[in-house]
XYZ file of C-alpha atoms in Angstrom:
642
model
C 15.021 -41.464 21.338
C 15.340 -38.308 23.215
C 14.822 -35.098 21.182
C 16.057 -31.641 22.054
C 13.073 -29.339 22.352
C 14.328 -26.998 19.535
C 14.759 -30.111 17.399
C 11.178 -31.240 18.155
C 9.820 -27.967 17.066
C 11.973 -28.099 13.885
C 10.487 -31.649 13.116
C 6.809 -30.666 13.896
C 7.104 -27.535 11.711
C 8.711 -29.410 8.803
C 6.074 -32.084 9.123
C 3.430 -29.461 8.955
C 4.915 -27.912 5.885
C 5.140 -31.220 4.139
C 1.422 -31.908 4.972
C 0.470 -28.349 3.903
C 2.119 -28.748 0.601
C 0.558 -32.239 -0.019
C -2.968 -30.614 0.420
C -2.024 -27.705 -2.024
C -0.703 -30.117 -4.559
C -4.072 -32.230 -4.343
C -6.165 -29.235 -4.607
C -4.250 -27.940 -7.572
C -4.452 -31.177 -9.451
C -8.420 -31.289 -8.888
C -8.865 -27.611 -9.772
C -11.319 -25.068 -8.295
C -13.924 -22.648 -9.343
C -13.548 -19.043 -8.495
C -16.091 -16.291 -9.304
C -15.097 -13.618 -11.657
C -16.316 -10.132 -11.806
C -18.383 -9.554 -14.899
C -19.090 -5.839 -14.195
C -22.924 -6.468 -15.138
C -26.112 -7.881 -13.470
C -27.494 -8.986 -16.820
C -28.400 -12.559 -17.323
C -25.695 -14.307 -19.526
C -26.676 -17.069 -21.684
C -23.606 -18.474 -23.605
C -19.711 -18.390 -23.200
C -17.150 -19.485 -25.827
C -13.254 -19.325 -25.701
C -10.740 -19.866 -28.443
C -7.824 -20.306 -25.840
C -7.130 -20.043 -22.280
C -7.074 -16.129 -22.467
C -9.506 -15.161 -25.245
C -13.222 -15.569 -24.778
C -16.630 -14.020 -25.166
C -19.984 -14.422 -23.430
C -23.409 -13.388 -24.765
C -26.434 -12.397 -22.761
C -29.849 -10.580 -22.472
C -30.164 -7.087 -23.837
C -27.611 -7.144 -26.416
C -25.003 -7.993 -24.057
C -21.394 -9.217 -25.404
C -18.418 -9.496 -22.928
C -14.998 -9.999 -23.880
C -11.708 -10.905 -22.294
C -8.046 -11.153 -23.217
C -6.766 -12.390 -19.978
C -8.857 -15.485 -18.796
C -11.404 -13.476 -17.384
C -9.270 -11.321 -14.896
C -11.051 -8.472 -16.876
C -14.214 -8.562 -18.770
C -15.225 -5.654 -20.791
C -18.401 -4.916 -22.652
C -18.415 -4.922 -26.589
C -20.626 -2.516 -28.390
C -23.395 -4.383 -30.671
C -26.103 -2.974 -32.828
C -29.076 -4.520 -31.107
C -30.674 -4.783 -27.698
C -32.461 -8.248 -28.239
C -31.639 -11.070 -25.931
C -28.700 -13.038 -27.243
C -29.055 -16.847 -26.880
C -25.703 -18.395 -28.374
C -22.144 -17.232 -29.383
C -19.637 -19.253 -31.528
C -16.198 -18.371 -32.639
C -14.030 -20.034 -35.663
C -10.725 -18.260 -34.383
C -9.723 -15.189 -32.423
C -11.347 -13.056 -35.027
C -14.446 -14.479 -36.805
C -17.297 -14.933 -34.366
C -21.197 -14.911 -34.489
C -24.057 -14.413 -31.926
C -27.863 -15.165 -32.397
C -30.768 -14.200 -30.498
C -34.353 -13.094 -30.492
C -36.266 -12.010 -33.538
C -33.944 -13.724 -35.847
C -31.032 -11.530 -34.932
C -27.528 -12.864 -36.296
C -24.506 -10.733 -35.225
C -21.095 -11.059 -36.918
C -17.679 -9.747 -36.088
C -14.167 -10.256 -38.233
C -12.061 -8.635 -35.598
C -12.648 -10.363 -32.256
C -15.486 -8.159 -31.600
C -14.081 -4.714 -31.829
C -17.018 -4.162 -34.173
C -20.192 -6.293 -34.725
C -22.604 -5.966 -37.495
C -25.988 -7.426 -38.236
C -26.435 -10.287 -40.887
C -29.587 -11.136 -42.749
C -31.377 -14.150 -41.443
C -34.763 -13.508 -43.213
C -36.436 -14.570 -39.827
C -38.398 -12.940 -37.110
C -38.445 -16.047 -34.912
C -36.014 -16.513 -32.097
C -32.747 -18.215 -32.899
C -31.423 -20.340 -29.865
C -28.132 -21.831 -31.156
C -25.337 -21.078 -33.512
C -22.383 -23.367 -34.369
C -19.505 -22.876 -36.828
C -17.013 -25.519 -37.819
C -14.717 -23.204 -39.544
C -14.548 -19.456 -40.573
C -17.035 -20.020 -43.402
C -19.320 -22.858 -42.701
C -22.046 -22.443 -39.872
C -25.481 -23.322 -38.767
C -28.255 -21.673 -36.717
C -31.328 -23.154 -35.211
C -34.319 -21.991 -33.149
C -37.903 -21.654 -32.509
C -40.587 -22.953 -34.861
C -38.177 -25.427 -36.308
C -36.091 -22.853 -37.941
C -32.862 -24.144 -39.366
C -30.149 -22.092 -41.286
C -26.707 -22.918 -42.922
C -23.979 -20.639 -44.373
C -21.088 -21.514 -46.279
C -19.867 -17.812 -47.019
C -19.313 -16.807 -43.333
C -22.857 -15.530 -43.009
C -22.966 -13.388 -46.049
C -25.706 -15.433 -47.073
C -28.007 -17.725 -44.714
C -30.686 -20.245 -46.022
C -32.234 -23.375 -45.026
C -30.057 -26.373 -45.828
C -33.122 -28.498 -46.474
C -36.727 -28.159 -47.727
C -38.041 -30.231 -44.877
C -40.429 -28.467 -42.554
C -39.966 -29.141 -38.981
C -42.730 -28.622 -36.214
C -40.674 -28.585 -33.114
C -38.507 -25.766 -31.403
C -34.865 -26.378 -31.557
C -32.744 -25.294 -28.819
C -29.113 -26.865 -29.631
C -27.210 -27.665 -32.833
C -23.835 -29.325 -32.782
C -21.524 -30.532 -35.678
C -18.396 -32.621 -35.170
C -17.236 -32.008 -38.714
C -18.604 -30.434 -42.041
C -20.925 -33.455 -42.407
C -21.994 -35.070 -39.215
C -24.219 -32.993 -36.969
C -27.027 -33.099 -34.356
C -30.170 -31.071 -33.571
C -31.820 -31.013 -30.256
C -35.471 -29.970 -30.182
C -39.043 -30.624 -28.965
C -38.901 -32.478 -25.617
C -36.370 -35.330 -26.082
C -35.987 -35.319 -30.046
C -32.479 -35.657 -31.253
C -32.074 -35.328 -35.137
C -28.874 -36.427 -36.958
C -27.340 -35.632 -40.299
C -24.522 -37.159 -42.270
C -24.424 -34.787 -44.992
C -24.035 -31.209 -43.625
C -27.785 -30.663 -42.923
C -29.372 -31.637 -46.227
C -31.014 -34.676 -44.791
C -32.026 -35.301 -41.193
C -32.814 -38.549 -39.597
C -35.560 -38.000 -36.758
C -35.302 -40.464 -34.047
C -38.057 -41.298 -31.713
C -38.304 -39.106 -28.543
C -36.223 -40.675 -25.834
C -38.686 -42.606 -23.431
C -38.952 -41.558 -19.739
C -36.895 -44.352 -18.540
C -33.959 -42.683 -20.290
C -34.770 -39.065 -20.091
C -37.003 -37.921 -17.379
C -37.692 -34.520 -18.924
C -36.925 -32.030 -21.751
C -33.355 -32.142 -23.014
C -31.637 -28.765 -23.130
C -28.102 -29.235 -24.458
C -26.074 -31.612 -26.695
C -22.327 -32.038 -26.962
C -20.296 -34.683 -29.165
C -16.813 -35.288 -28.440
C -16.385 -37.087 -31.578
C -18.566 -38.756 -34.324
C -19.538 -41.572 -31.996
C -19.529 -40.429 -28.195
C -21.704 -37.566 -26.941
C -23.872 -36.475 -23.961
C -27.227 -34.545 -23.756
C -28.575 -32.921 -20.473
C -31.810 -31.650 -19.423
C -34.407 -31.772 -16.692
C -33.322 -34.268 -14.150
C -31.536 -35.977 -17.005
C -27.936 -36.832 -18.196
C -27.797 -39.241 -21.348
C -24.854 -40.573 -23.239
C -24.315 -42.291 -26.580
C -21.484 -44.138 -27.846
C -23.015 -44.980 -31.326
C -23.305 -41.606 -32.712
C -26.756 -40.988 -31.277
C -28.334 -44.264 -32.503
C -28.727 -45.529 -28.896
C -28.737 -43.488 -25.716
C -28.060 -44.673 -22.002
C -29.214 -42.807 -19.075
C -26.637 -41.867 -16.386
C -27.478 -41.504 -12.827
C -26.605 -38.373 -10.734
C -27.767 -36.535 -7.600
C -29.067 -34.215 -6.821
C -31.744 -34.129 -9.494
C -31.897 -30.781 -11.063
C -32.543 -28.866 -14.221
C -29.397 -28.957 -16.420
C -29.042 -26.362 -19.230
C -25.361 -27.113 -20.781
C -22.869 -29.875 -21.099
C -19.274 -29.804 -22.320
C -16.703 -32.603 -22.671
C -12.944 -32.201 -22.925
C -12.289 -36.022 -23.461
C -13.866 -39.390 -23.038
C -13.502 -39.143 -19.113
C -14.013 -35.311 -18.075
C -17.284 -33.786 -18.663
C -19.018 -31.087 -17.037
C -22.608 -29.852 -17.087
C -24.387 -27.027 -15.339
C -27.869 -25.910 -14.344
C -30.272 -24.572 -11.789
C -29.478 -23.728 -8.181
C -25.941 -23.001 -9.263
C -25.248 -26.674 -9.941
C -22.174 -27.785 -11.470
C -21.610 -31.365 -11.881
C -18.506 -33.301 -13.108
C -17.611 -36.656 -14.057
C -13.969 -38.065 -14.506
C -14.928 -41.480 -15.551
C -17.101 -40.725 -18.508
C -20.252 -40.589 -16.571
C -20.144 -43.685 -14.570
C -20.211 -41.393 -11.424
C -21.080 -37.592 -11.219
C -19.953 -35.345 -8.490
C -20.969 -31.791 -7.403
C -18.390 -28.959 -7.523
C -18.764 -25.796 -5.531
C -18.503 -22.535 -7.489
C -19.238 -19.913 -4.790
C -22.007 -18.600 -6.854
C -25.276 -17.950 -4.832
C -27.407 -21.136 -4.731
C -30.401 -19.675 -6.336
C -28.451 -18.906 -9.490
C -29.389 -20.513 -12.791
C -26.182 -21.340 -14.756
C -26.834 -21.307 -18.507
C -23.764 -22.302 -20.153
C -20.428 -24.082 -19.654
C -17.266 -24.110 -21.770
C -13.659 -25.725 -21.659
C -10.733 -25.146 -23.554
C -8.966 -27.963 -21.872
C -9.234 -30.037 -18.634
C -7.472 -27.085 -16.857
C -9.462 -24.129 -17.807
C -13.426 -23.635 -17.965
C -15.949 -21.178 -17.352
C -19.651 -21.230 -16.515
C -21.993 -18.316 -16.824
C -25.571 -17.434 -15.573
C -28.159 -15.257 -14.204
C -27.343 -11.755 -12.734
C -23.908 -11.448 -14.591
C -22.591 -14.619 -12.544
C -19.270 -16.123 -13.959
C -17.327 -18.926 -12.417
C -13.777 -19.837 -13.682
C -12.375 -23.339 -13.189
C -8.792 -23.567 -12.935
C -6.176 -26.011 -11.921
C -3.573 -23.146 -11.408
C -2.836 -21.377 -8.223
C -5.812 -19.015 -8.348
C -5.980 -15.269 -7.406
C -6.211 -13.049 -4.543
C -8.681 -10.186 -3.702
C -7.862 -7.604 -1.055
C -9.900 -4.852 0.456
C -8.718 -1.265 1.425
C -10.279 1.825 2.858
C -8.964 5.428 2.577
C -10.341 8.614 4.076
C -9.966 12.498 4.272
C -9.268 14.135 0.684
C -6.155 12.511 -0.599
C -4.171 14.889 -2.735
C -0.765 14.844 -4.309
C 0.656 16.058 -0.983
C -0.996 13.447 1.147
C -0.700 10.346 -1.032
C -1.764 7.184 0.604
C -0.160 3.977 -0.543
C -0.812 0.256 -0.979
C 1.890 -2.195 -0.642
C 1.567 -5.586 -2.176
C 3.879 -8.707 -1.695
C 3.707 -11.742 -4.051
C 5.441 -14.547 -2.429
C 4.340 -17.216 -5.032
C 6.231 -18.120 -8.262
C 3.386 -16.758 -10.431
C 3.179 -13.442 -12.018
C -0.187 -11.830 -11.599
C -2.149 -8.979 -13.296
C -3.563 -6.343 -10.893
C -6.858 -4.608 -11.214
C -8.780 -2.411 -8.787
C -12.180 -1.564 -8.455
C -13.099 1.782 -6.674
C -16.159 2.457 -4.555
C -17.362 5.591 -2.836
C -18.093 5.336 0.815
C -21.369 7.093 1.389
C -23.168 7.473 4.730
C -26.827 7.041 5.327
C -29.016 5.623 2.433
C -26.975 7.033 -0.306
C -25.902 4.354 -2.968
C -22.222 3.787 -3.374
C -20.946 4.371 -6.933
C -18.108 2.467 -8.421
C -15.742 2.191 -11.327
C -17.701 0.832 -14.437
C -14.672 -1.444 -15.259
C -11.764 -2.417 -13.167
C -8.548 -0.109 -13.660
C -5.501 -2.200 -14.564
C -2.521 -1.586 -12.411
C 0.070 -3.604 -14.424
C 1.629 -6.856 -13.251
C 2.955 -8.064 -9.835
C 5.876 -10.030 -10.619
C 6.539 -13.491 -9.106
C 8.622 -13.289 -5.645
C 8.499 -9.442 -5.840
C 6.560 -6.407 -4.279
C 4.917 -3.183 -5.531
C 4.061 0.201 -4.099
C 0.868 1.667 -5.536
C 0.045 5.459 -4.895
C -3.542 6.057 -4.413
C -3.627 9.501 -6.223
C -1.053 9.053 -8.916
C -1.789 5.558 -10.035
C -5.552 5.339 -9.258
C -7.467 8.604 -8.778
C -5.694 10.629 -11.511
C -6.103 7.829 -14.146
C -9.721 7.710 -13.305
C -10.115 11.537 -13.659
C -11.045 12.201 -10.005
C -10.796 15.806 -8.951
C -8.244 16.260 -6.136
C -8.363 16.696 -3.301
C -11.174 14.112 -3.276
C -13.656 15.367 -0.691
C -17.077 13.622 -1.565
C -18.373 11.568 1.670
C -15.428 13.223 3.468
C -12.955 11.759 1.012
C -13.631 8.118 1.847
C -13.192 5.462 -0.542
C -13.238 1.582 -0.552
C -11.085 -0.266 -2.957
C -11.134 -3.980 -4.202
C -7.666 -5.149 -5.550
C -7.570 -8.200 -7.684
C -4.411 -9.897 -8.173
C -3.922 -13.037 -10.596
C -1.498 -14.663 -8.179
C -2.159 -16.795 -5.024
C -1.637 -15.544 -1.618
C -0.574 -12.105 -2.146
C -0.314 -10.048 1.110
C -0.936 -6.341 1.335
C -0.917 -3.415 3.610
C -2.197 0.336 3.287
C -0.318 3.284 4.511
C -3.331 5.771 5.166
C -2.811 9.608 4.999
C -5.192 12.307 5.568
C -4.977 16.032 4.791
C -3.789 16.698 8.315
C -1.922 13.717 9.424
C -1.002 10.186 8.806
C -3.242 7.480 10.301
C -0.836 4.694 10.185
C -0.494 1.364 8.373
C -2.716 -1.720 8.296
C -2.867 -5.044 6.690
C -5.379 -5.576 3.964
C -8.080 -8.209 4.643
C -8.611 -10.809 2.061
C -11.994 -11.275 0.278
C -12.864 -14.882 -0.216
C -13.003 -16.153 -3.657
C -15.860 -18.399 -2.918
C -18.653 -17.189 -0.593
C -20.605 -19.313 1.885
C -24.402 -18.791 2.019
C -24.316 -17.482 5.606
C -23.960 -13.786 6.902
C -20.753 -12.205 7.744
C -20.255 -11.342 11.435
C -17.456 -8.652 12.175
C -16.165 -7.277 15.387
C -14.899 -3.637 16.073
C -13.566 -1.889 19.148
C -13.574 1.841 20.061
C -12.278 3.843 22.832
C -12.421 7.201 24.634
C -15.575 8.924 24.249
C -16.764 9.366 20.766
C -18.999 12.371 20.151
C -20.145 14.412 17.232
C -16.761 16.103 16.938
C -14.664 12.768 17.313
C -16.995 10.208 15.463
C -15.197 7.075 14.519
C -16.235 5.272 11.353
C -16.723 1.741 10.300
C -16.163 1.088 6.573
C -18.071 -2.095 4.948
C -17.258 -3.407 1.406
C -19.603 -6.102 0.081
C -17.961 -7.975 -2.807
C -20.804 -10.312 -3.391
C -23.841 -10.279 -5.800
C -26.270 -10.200 -2.744
C -27.435 -7.433 -0.689
C -27.533 -7.642 3.090
C -29.377 -5.982 6.024
C -26.764 -4.709 8.541
C -27.305 -4.969 12.173
C -25.156 -4.131 15.088
C -24.889 -5.314 18.810
C -23.023 -2.827 21.257
C -21.262 -4.223 24.358
C -19.405 -2.405 27.089
C -15.730 -2.891 27.450
C -15.148 -3.006 31.153
C -11.640 -3.269 32.817
C -10.426 -6.725 33.836
C -12.573 -7.183 36.938
C -15.750 -5.775 35.533
C -18.597 -7.558 33.442
C -19.470 -6.472 29.994
C -23.021 -5.367 29.448
C -24.881 -5.304 26.206
C -26.400 -1.822 25.565
C -28.567 -3.106 22.557
C -31.678 -5.060 23.990
C -32.195 -6.093 20.456
C -29.872 -5.661 17.483
C -29.903 -2.152 16.077
C -30.763 -2.241 12.336
C -28.428 -0.005 10.185
C -29.971 -0.536 6.814
C -28.916 -2.486 3.783
C -25.497 -2.895 2.276
C -26.279 -3.328 -1.332
C -24.570 -5.880 -3.714
C -21.147 -4.896 -5.093
C -21.237 -1.698 -2.725
C -19.720 0.032 0.210
C -21.056 1.833 3.358
C -19.650 4.313 5.923
C -21.276 3.848 9.392
C -20.613 6.652 11.935
C -20.295 5.322 15.331
C -21.721 8.259 17.356
C -24.344 9.467 14.740
C -25.525 6.239 13.473
C -25.244 3.930 16.589
C -24.757 5.668 19.818
C -27.360 8.423 19.231
C -30.123 6.138 18.054
C -29.577 4.059 21.261
C -29.896 7.157 23.325
C -26.515 6.855 24.729
C -25.185 10.241 26.153
C -22.180 11.634 24.329
C -19.387 11.642 24.916
C -19.530 8.156 26.080
C -17.168 7.833 29.075
C -17.989 4.647 30.903
C -14.959 2.250 31.114
C -12.790 5.010 29.569
C -15.382 5.371 26.622
C -14.606 1.860 25.412
C -17.125 -0.256 23.321
C -17.128 -3.447 21.301
C -19.475 -3.724 18.348
C -20.640 -6.948 16.540
C -22.011 -6.227 13.022
C -23.889 -8.942 11.297
C -24.397 -8.401 7.524
C -26.747 -10.628 5.745
C -24.343 -11.117 2.733
C -21.396 -13.343 2.472
C -17.729 -12.185 2.191
C -18.210 -8.752 3.488
C -14.988 -7.056 4.647
C -14.670 -4.007 6.994
C -12.193 -1.560 8.603
C -12.480 0.924 11.494
C -11.226 4.459 11.502
C -10.725 4.991 15.302
C -10.878 8.567 16.905
C -10.614 9.671 20.538
C -11.395 12.889 21.911
C -7.558 13.792 21.807
C -6.177 12.434 18.495
C -6.781 9.744 15.854
C -5.759 6.258 16.683
C -5.688 4.933 13.145
C -7.338 2.414 10.736
C -7.462 -1.463 11.291
C -9.381 -4.239 9.548
C -12.182 -5.839 11.327
C -11.953 -9.333 12.418
C -14.338 -11.853 11.192
C -16.191 -14.052 13.519
C -16.400 -17.580 12.324
C -19.946 -18.998 11.676
C -18.898 -22.092 13.619
C -16.590 -22.450 16.562
C -14.116 -25.360 16.544
C -14.417 -25.930 20.190
C -10.667 -25.412 20.666
C -9.363 -22.444 22.768
C -8.307 -19.266 21.034
C -4.859 -18.153 20.939
C -3.913 -14.377 20.168
C -0.657 -12.626 19.959
C 0.069 -8.896 20.230
C 3.179 -6.733 20.285
C 3.897 -3.532 22.426
C 6.636 -1.097 22.259
C 8.182 2.085 23.861
C 7.697 1.853 27.716
C 3.988 1.830 28.618
C 3.202 3.516 32.115
C 0.199 4.856 33.882
C 0.069 7.677 31.571
C 0.569 5.796 28.371
C -1.360 2.507 29.107
C -1.790 0.334 25.814
C -4.946 -1.812 25.907
C -6.100 -5.364 24.732
C -9.761 -5.612 23.835
C -11.274 -9.150 23.847
C -14.701 -10.150 22.739
C -16.225 -13.420 22.976
C -19.093 -13.974 20.632
C -19.801 -17.708 21.667
C -22.017 -19.124 24.157
C -19.243 -20.378 26.414
C -17.276 -18.473 29.154
C -13.484 -18.994 28.977
C -10.568 -18.426 31.299
C -8.091 -15.909 30.024
C -4.252 -16.178 30.633
C -1.145 -14.517 29.285
C 2.496 -15.341 28.586
C 4.700 -12.368 28.294
C 8.076 -12.308 26.238
C 10.726 -9.831 25.777
C 11.322 -8.483 22.228
C 15.049 -7.869 21.868
C 16.654 -6.105 18.944
C 18.396 -8.353 16.376
C 21.716 -8.397 17.959
C 20.689 -7.888 21.394
C 20.117 -11.342 22.548
C 17.349 -14.058 22.718
C 13.750 -13.448 23.810
C 13.158 -14.247 27.308
C 9.673 -15.363 28.929
C 8.906 -12.981 31.854
C 6.092 -15.356 32.889
C 7.359 -18.596 34.733
C 3.663 -19.705 34.393
C 0.886 -18.108 32.459
C -0.594 -15.283 34.289
C -4.420 -15.737 35.080
C -6.464 -12.619 33.969
C -9.857 -13.921 35.060
C -12.847 -15.202 32.996
C -14.254 -13.742 29.689
C -17.999 -14.377 30.089
């Protein structure tokens, strides 16, 4: 069958869309893990949710975090202790308890707005707390200590006269009578009367459990799992018999949670998250984007669609089968005030409303540390299929009580916007106190980070010197600091050959975790390389390749010339691996370029392979002025990019 070219294009496009939607649907059904911003680097030990929106996390140094929007925003709650907290449990949205070192027990009856100490009568560490309802709960810990309350914690006392000689690390009850204690190496104790009498089983043999067990979870009175060092074990007899389940890679597992007889998650060392969807017959690794060296300490699910894992250095990962969120980076400069009020424009093409928050960073030069907002500023909701105009001064700087005009670090700021909706697009209209710098699209920050470095490329023109000093703005959204280096290349005209001006990459210092950095082209790069200023070779044009030993870094360039400012644009990321396919780029030009006003295209080849460059040129007619015509009958050969 002969197909008209336009029809063929339509058919291919439709097929592409269908394939794309199929992939999205599959990814949605399976769910993904995304990192959340905890606003802390404190180690987190225990997580608990009462519904998909409302949850708490306990951690070291008396840390308790709280969210009411599924983790889009985590806020620290005030507690009357600084000891390490090991476990947290809630009976409902108001009544909750947390336990920790030195016998500390905390209680809240208002969702954590206030916490108070309860009397445990112990000085040993408590490792686990579990409440079956608002009045009845248990706590267990080191030295075989076991407590029970039937009065919401007003009175805690041992439920049995029996003395235990092992350390307990987890307690779990399926109802007011049937419970399980995990302690020692592989000792699992069971009770049928609320804790008065405990049956002590023999330690599980190495053929079943290779190492100590750290966590236990029961789905009902018969089916449960326990995990530990290189071990996952399961019972379908209420703990009478246990069977080993095989998994790879072997690792230390710290916490387990089951939502039904098929779907179970466990987390542990090396940022490991394992999931089974067949009751444990097979276990598969799930990626969270959390740095691989991180110890994950606790996992909790409200249902098969929403779960959280928490661990060292404030790391939080959220599992969702929903559409996910978007994180965008923006950079602003030069003392914004009410008169020169830069904007951010957001467009939500999805069918999901999304709450917007922004994290604001200073953009210092040199070795000064970047400062940031302690908690993200809420900017309201971006409705589905809608757009929003956010004013930098009125909507962000004024609510943060920033003095105007903002002049610290030359008025430079980096902003990280988080929108709880997928695939939001954004742009920034950037003003300074003297002129507008133009509009540029906001680069997206990945929700999951690879382990490799970030490589970004920038282009500059027209003789930067100390008076006209272009800037590079870098924002590191990850929890890992990274050394920054740069390689500098000349940008010759078409028939020239680019030269690298750096014999070895120039070190520019460290971009710390969750921070930003302002790099001046003349002062920080050209001068240390002993390049005479102003740089005039090839019209003063240069290409810079920045390598940052941290994942997910995003950047922008504020480009000056000796005559006027050229504007701000996001830096392009160079992929870690090349596909082998040719690169196709598109650009648009306007308003009659001639010899005096000669627009440029800058190309940079980071690969080890040279490539022939060809261009096709099309007209750009106005809406009612006709159809675009190709001016090149065949692609125009522009030579080789070495």
